mmCIF file of N, CA and C in Angstrom:
data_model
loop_
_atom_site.group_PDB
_atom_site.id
_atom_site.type_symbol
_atom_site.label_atom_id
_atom_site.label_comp_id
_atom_site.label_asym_id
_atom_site.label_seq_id
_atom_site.Cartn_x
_atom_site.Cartn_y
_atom_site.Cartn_z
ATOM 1 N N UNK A 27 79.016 87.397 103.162
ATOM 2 C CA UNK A 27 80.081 86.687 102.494
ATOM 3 C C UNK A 27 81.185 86.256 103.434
ATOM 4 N N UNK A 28 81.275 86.123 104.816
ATOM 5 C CA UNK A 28 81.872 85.560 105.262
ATOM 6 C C UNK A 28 82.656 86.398 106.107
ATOM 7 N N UNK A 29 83.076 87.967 105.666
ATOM 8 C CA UNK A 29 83.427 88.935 105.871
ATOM 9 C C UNK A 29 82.545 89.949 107.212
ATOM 10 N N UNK A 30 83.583 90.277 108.243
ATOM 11 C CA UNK A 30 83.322 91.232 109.641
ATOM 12 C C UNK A 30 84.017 92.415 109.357
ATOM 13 N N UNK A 31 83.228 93.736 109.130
ATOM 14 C CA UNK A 31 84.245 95.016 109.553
ATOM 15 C C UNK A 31 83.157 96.034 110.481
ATOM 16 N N UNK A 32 83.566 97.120 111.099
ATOM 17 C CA UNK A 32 83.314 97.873 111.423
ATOM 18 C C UNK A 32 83.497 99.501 111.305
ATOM 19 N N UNK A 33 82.708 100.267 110.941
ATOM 20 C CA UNK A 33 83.203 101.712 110.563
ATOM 21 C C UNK A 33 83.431 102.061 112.347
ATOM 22 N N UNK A 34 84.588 102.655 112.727
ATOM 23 C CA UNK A 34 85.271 103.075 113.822
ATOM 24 C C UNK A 34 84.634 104.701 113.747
ATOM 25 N N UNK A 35 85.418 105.588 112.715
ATOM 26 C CA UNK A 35 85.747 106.595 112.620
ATOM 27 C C UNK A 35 85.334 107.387 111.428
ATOM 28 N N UNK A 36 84.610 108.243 111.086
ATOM 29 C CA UNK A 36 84.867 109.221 109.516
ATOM 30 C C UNK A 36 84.745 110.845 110.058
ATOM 31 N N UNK A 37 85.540 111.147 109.773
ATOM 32 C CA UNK A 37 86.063 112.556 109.772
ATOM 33 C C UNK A 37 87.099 113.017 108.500
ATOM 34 N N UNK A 38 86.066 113.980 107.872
ATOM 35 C CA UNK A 38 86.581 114.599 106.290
ATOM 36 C C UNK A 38 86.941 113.307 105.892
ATOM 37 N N UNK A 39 88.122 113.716 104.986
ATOM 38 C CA UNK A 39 88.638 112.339 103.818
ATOM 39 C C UNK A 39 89.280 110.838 104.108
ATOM 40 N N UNK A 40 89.022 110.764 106.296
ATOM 41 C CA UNK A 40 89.457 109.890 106.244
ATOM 42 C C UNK A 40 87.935 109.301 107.093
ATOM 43 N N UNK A 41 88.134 107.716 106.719
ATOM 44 C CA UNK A 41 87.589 106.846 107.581
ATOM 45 C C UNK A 41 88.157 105.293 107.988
ATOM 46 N N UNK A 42 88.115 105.448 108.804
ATOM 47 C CA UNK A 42 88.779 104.037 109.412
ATOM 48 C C UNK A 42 88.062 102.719 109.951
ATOM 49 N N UNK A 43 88.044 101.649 109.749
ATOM 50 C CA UNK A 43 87.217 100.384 109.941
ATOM 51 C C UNK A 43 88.094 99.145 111.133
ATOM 52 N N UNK A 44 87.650 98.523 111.376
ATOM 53 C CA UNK A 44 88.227 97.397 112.200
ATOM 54 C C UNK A 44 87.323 96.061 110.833
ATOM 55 N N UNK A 45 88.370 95.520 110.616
ATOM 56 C CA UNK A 45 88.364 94.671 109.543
ATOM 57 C C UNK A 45 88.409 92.812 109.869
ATOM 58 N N UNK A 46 88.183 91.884 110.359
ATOM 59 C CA UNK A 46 88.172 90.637 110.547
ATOM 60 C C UNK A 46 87.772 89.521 109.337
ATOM 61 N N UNK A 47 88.250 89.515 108.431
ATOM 62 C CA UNK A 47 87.837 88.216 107.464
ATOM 63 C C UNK A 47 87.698 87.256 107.767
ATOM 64 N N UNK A 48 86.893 86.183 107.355
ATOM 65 C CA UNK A 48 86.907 85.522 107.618
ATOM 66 C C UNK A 48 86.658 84.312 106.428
ATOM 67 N N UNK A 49 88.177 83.240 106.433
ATOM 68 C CA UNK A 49 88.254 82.133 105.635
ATOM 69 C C UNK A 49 89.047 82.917 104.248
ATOM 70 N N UNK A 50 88.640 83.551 103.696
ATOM 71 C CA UNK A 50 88.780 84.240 102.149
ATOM 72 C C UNK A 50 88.271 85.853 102.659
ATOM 73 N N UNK A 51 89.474 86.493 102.051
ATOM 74 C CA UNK A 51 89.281 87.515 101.881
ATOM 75 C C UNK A 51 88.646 88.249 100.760
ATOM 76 N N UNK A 52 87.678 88.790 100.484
ATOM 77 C CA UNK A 52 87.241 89.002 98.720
ATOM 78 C C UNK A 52 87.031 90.261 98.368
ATOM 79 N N UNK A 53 87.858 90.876 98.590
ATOM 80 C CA UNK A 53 88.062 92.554 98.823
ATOM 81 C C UNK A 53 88.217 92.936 97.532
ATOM 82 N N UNK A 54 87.566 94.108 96.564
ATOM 83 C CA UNK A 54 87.843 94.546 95.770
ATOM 84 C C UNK A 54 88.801 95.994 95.464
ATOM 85 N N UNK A 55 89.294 96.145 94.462
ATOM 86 C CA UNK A 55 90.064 97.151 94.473
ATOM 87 C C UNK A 55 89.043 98.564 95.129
ATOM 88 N N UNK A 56 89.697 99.603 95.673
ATOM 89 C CA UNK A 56 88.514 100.798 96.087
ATOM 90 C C UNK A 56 89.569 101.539 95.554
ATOM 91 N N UNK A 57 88.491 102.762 95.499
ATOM 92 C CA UNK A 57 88.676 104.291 94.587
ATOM 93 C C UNK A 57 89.175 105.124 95.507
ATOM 94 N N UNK A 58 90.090 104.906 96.868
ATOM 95 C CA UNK A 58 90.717 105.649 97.757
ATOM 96 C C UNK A 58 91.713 104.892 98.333
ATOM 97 N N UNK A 59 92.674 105.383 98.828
ATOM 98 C CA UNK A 59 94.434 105.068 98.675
ATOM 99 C C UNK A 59 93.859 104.639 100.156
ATOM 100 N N UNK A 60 94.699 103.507 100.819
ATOM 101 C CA UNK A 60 94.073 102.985 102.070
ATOM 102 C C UNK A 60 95.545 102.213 103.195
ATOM 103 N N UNK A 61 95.260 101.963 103.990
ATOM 104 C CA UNK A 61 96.626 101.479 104.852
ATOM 105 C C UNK A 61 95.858 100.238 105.612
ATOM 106 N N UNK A 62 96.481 99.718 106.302
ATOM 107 C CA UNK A 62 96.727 98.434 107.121
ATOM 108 C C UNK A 62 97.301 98.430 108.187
ATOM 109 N N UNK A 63 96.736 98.483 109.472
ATOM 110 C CA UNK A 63 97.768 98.038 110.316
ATOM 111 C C UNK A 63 97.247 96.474 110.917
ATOM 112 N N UNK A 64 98.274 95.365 110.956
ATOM 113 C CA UNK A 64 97.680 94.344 111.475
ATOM 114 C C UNK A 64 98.071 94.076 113.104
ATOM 115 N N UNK A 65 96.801 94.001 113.377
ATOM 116 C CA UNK A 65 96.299 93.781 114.805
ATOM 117 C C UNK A 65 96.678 92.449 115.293
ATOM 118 N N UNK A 66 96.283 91.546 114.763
ATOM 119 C CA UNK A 66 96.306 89.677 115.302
ATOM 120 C C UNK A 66 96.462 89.112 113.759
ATOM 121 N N UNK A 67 96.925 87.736 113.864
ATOM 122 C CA UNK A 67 97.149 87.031 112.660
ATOM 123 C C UNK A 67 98.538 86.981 112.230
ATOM 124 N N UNK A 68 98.966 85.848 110.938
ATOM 125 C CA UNK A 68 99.760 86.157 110.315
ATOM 126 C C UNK A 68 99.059 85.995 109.012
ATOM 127 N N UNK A 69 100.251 85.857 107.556
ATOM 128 C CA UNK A 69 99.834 85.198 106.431
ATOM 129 C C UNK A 69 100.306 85.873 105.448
ATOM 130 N N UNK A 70 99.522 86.082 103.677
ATOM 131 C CA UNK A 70 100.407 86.790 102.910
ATOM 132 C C UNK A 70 99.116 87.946 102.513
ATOM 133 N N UNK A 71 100.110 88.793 102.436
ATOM 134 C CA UNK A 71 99.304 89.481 101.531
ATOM 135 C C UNK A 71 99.780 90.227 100.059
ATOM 136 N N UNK A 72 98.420 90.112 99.378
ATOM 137 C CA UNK A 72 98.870 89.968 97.697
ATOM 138 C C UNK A 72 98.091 91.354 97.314
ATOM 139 N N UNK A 73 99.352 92.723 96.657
ATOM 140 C CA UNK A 73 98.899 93.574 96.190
ATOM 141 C C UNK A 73 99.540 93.672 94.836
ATOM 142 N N UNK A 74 98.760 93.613 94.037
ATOM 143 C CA UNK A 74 99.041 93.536 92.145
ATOM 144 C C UNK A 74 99.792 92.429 92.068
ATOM 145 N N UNK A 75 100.889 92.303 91.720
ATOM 146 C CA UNK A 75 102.050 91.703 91.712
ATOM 147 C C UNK A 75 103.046 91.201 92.495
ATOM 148 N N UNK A 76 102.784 91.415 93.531
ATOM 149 C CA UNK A 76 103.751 91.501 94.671
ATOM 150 C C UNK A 76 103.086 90.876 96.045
ATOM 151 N N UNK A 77 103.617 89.563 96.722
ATOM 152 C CA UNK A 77 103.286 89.005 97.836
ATOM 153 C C UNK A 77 104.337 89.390 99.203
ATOM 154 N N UNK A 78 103.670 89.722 100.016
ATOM 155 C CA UNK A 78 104.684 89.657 101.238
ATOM 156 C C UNK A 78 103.827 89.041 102.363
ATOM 157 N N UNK A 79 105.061 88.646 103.406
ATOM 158 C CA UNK A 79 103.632 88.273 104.877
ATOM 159 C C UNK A 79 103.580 89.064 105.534
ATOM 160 N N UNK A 80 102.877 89.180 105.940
ATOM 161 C CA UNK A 80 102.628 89.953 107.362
ATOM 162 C C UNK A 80 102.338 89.141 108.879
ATOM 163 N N UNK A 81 102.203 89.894 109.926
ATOM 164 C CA UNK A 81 101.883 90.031 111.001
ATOM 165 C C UNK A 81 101.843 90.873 112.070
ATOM 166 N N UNK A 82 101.244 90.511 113.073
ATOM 167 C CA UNK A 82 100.800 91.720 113.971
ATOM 168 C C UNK A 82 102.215 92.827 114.010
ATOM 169 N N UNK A 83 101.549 94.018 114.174
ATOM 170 C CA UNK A 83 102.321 95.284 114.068
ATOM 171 C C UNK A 83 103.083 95.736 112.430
ATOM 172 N N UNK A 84 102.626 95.269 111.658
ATOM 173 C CA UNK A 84 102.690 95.220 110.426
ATOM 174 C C UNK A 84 101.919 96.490 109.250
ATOM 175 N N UNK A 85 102.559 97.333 108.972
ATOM 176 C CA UNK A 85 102.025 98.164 107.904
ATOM 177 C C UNK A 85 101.875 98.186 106.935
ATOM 178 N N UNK A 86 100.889 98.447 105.758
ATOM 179 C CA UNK A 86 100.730 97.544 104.404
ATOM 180 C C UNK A 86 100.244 98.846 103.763
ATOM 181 N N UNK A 87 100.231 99.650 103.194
ATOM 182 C CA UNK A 87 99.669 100.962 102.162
ATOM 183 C C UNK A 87 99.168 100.169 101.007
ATOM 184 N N UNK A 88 98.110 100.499 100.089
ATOM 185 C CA UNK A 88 97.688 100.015 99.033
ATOM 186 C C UNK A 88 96.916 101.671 98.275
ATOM 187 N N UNK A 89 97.705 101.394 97.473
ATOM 188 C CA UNK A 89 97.164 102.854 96.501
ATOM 189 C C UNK A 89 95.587 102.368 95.714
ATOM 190 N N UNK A 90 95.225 103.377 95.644
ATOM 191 C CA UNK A 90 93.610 103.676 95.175
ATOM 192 C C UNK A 90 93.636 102.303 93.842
ATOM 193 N N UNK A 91 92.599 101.806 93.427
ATOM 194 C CA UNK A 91 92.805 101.461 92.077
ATOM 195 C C UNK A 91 93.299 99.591 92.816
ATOM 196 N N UNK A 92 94.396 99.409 92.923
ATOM 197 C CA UNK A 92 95.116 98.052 93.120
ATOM 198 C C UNK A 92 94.285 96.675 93.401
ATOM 199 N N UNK A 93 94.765 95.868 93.084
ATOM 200 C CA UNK A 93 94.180 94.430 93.088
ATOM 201 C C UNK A 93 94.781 94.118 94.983
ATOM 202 N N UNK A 94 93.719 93.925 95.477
ATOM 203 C CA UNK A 94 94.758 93.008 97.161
ATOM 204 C C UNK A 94 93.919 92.408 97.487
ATOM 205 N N UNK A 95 94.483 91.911 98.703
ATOM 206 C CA UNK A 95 93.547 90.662 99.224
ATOM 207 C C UNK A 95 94.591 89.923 100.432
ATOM 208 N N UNK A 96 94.354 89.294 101.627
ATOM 209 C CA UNK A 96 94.737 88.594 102.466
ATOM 210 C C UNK A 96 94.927 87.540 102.281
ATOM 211 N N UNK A 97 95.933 86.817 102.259
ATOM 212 C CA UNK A 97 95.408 85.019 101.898
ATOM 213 C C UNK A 97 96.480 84.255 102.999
ATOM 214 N N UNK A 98 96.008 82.951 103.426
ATOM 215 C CA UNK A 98 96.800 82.143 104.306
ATOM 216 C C UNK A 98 96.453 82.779 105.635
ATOM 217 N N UNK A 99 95.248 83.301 105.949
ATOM 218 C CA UNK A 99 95.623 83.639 107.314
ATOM 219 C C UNK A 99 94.478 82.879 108.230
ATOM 220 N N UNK A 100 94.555 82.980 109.701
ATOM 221 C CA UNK A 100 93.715 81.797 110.661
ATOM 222 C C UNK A 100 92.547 82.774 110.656
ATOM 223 N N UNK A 101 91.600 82.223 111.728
ATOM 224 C CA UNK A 101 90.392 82.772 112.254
ATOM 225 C C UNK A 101 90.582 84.090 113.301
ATOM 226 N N UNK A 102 91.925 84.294 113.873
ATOM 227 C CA UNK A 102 91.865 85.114 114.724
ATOM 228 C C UNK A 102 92.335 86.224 113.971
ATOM 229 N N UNK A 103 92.413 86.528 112.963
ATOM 230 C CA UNK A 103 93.138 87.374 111.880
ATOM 231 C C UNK A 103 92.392 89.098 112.601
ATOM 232 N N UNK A 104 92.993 89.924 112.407
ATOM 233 C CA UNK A 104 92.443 90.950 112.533
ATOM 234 C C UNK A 104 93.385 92.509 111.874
ATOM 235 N N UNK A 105 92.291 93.464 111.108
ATOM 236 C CA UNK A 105 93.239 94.452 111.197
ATOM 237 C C UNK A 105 92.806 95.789 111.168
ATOM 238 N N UNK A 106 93.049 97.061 111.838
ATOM 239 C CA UNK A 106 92.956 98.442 111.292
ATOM 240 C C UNK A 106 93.016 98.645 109.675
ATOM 241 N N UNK A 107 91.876 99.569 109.086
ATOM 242 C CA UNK A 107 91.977 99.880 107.482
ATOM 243 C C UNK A 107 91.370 101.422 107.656
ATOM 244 N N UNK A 108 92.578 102.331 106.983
ATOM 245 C CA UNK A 108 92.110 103.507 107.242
ATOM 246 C C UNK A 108 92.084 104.253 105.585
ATOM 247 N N UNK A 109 90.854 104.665 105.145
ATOM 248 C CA UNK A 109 90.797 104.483 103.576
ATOM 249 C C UNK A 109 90.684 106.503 103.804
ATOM 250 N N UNK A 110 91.863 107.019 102.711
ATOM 251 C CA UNK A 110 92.221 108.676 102.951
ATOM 252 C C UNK A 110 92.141 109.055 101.419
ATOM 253 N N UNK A 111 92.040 110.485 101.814
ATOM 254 C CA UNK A 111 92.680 111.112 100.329
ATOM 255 C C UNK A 111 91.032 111.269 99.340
ATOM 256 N N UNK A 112 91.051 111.916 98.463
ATOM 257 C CA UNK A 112 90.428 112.085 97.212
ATOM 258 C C UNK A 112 90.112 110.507 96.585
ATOM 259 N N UNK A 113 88.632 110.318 96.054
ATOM 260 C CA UNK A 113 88.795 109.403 95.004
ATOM 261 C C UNK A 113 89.926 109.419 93.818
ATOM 262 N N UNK A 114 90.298 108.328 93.895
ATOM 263 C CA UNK A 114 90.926 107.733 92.693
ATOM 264 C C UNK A 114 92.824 108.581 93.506
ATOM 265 N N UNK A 115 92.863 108.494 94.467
ATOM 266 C CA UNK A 115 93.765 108.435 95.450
ATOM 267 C C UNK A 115 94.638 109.564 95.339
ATOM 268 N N UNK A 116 95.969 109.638 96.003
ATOM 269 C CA UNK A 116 96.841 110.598 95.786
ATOM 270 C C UNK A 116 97.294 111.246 95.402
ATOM 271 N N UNK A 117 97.857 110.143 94.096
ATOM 272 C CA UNK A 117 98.652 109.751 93.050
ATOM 273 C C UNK A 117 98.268 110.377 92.012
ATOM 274 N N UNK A 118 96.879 110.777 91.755
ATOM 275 C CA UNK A 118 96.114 110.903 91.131
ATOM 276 C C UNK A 118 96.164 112.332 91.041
ATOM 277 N N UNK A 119 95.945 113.370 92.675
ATOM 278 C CA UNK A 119 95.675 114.142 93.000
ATOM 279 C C UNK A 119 96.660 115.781 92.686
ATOM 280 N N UNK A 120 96.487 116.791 92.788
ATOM 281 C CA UNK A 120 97.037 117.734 92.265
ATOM 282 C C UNK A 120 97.932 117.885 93.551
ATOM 283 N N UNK A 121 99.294 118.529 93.373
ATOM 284 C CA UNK A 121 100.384 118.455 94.272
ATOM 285 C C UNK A 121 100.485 120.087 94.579
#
C-alpha cells in the first residue's frame, strides 16, 4: 500500500519501528499507546480531533484506541514509532 516500516527493536512491552510513508498515510488506530519522533519531513498531523504540524525533532504521543494519520508531507518524510504499554494502552491500565 504504498507504505515502508521496519521493526528496529522488541523487548517486553515495547517495540519500536522506523516508519517512511509514502504519498498517504493509512494507518489505523492500534490497541497500544505509541509515540513519534520525527526524523526528516514536515506536514500535519491529525489525531481525533486535533491537527498540528510537525517536523524533524518533533514528538507526537497517540494513546491506544485514536484515529491518526500524517497528511501533507514530501517523499523524504521519515519517523521513529515506538508502540508500549499493555493492549488497549495505559489509560486503560491498573495504576
Amino acid at each position: 500500500g504504498g507504505q515502508r516500516f521496519a521493526i528496529a527493536l522488541e523487548r517486553g512491552e515495547l517495540q519500536a519501528e522506523f516508519y517512511a510513508p509514502q504519498q498517504i498515510d493509512h494507518q489505523q488506530p492500534h490497541d497500544r499507546d505509541e509515540c513519534y519522533v520525527v526524523v526528516r519531513g514536515e506536514g500535519r498531523f491529525v489525531m481525533g480531533d486535533e491537527t498540528v504540524p510537525f517536523q524533524p525533532g518533533d514528538f507526537l504521543f497517540v494513546p491506544a484506541g485514536m484515529s491518526h494519520r500524517f497528511e501533507d508531507f514530501g517523499d523524504d518524510m521519515a519517523v521513529w514509532v515506538m508502540f508500549y504499554g499493555p493492549k488497549g494502552g495505559m489509560a486503560g491500565a491498573a495504576r
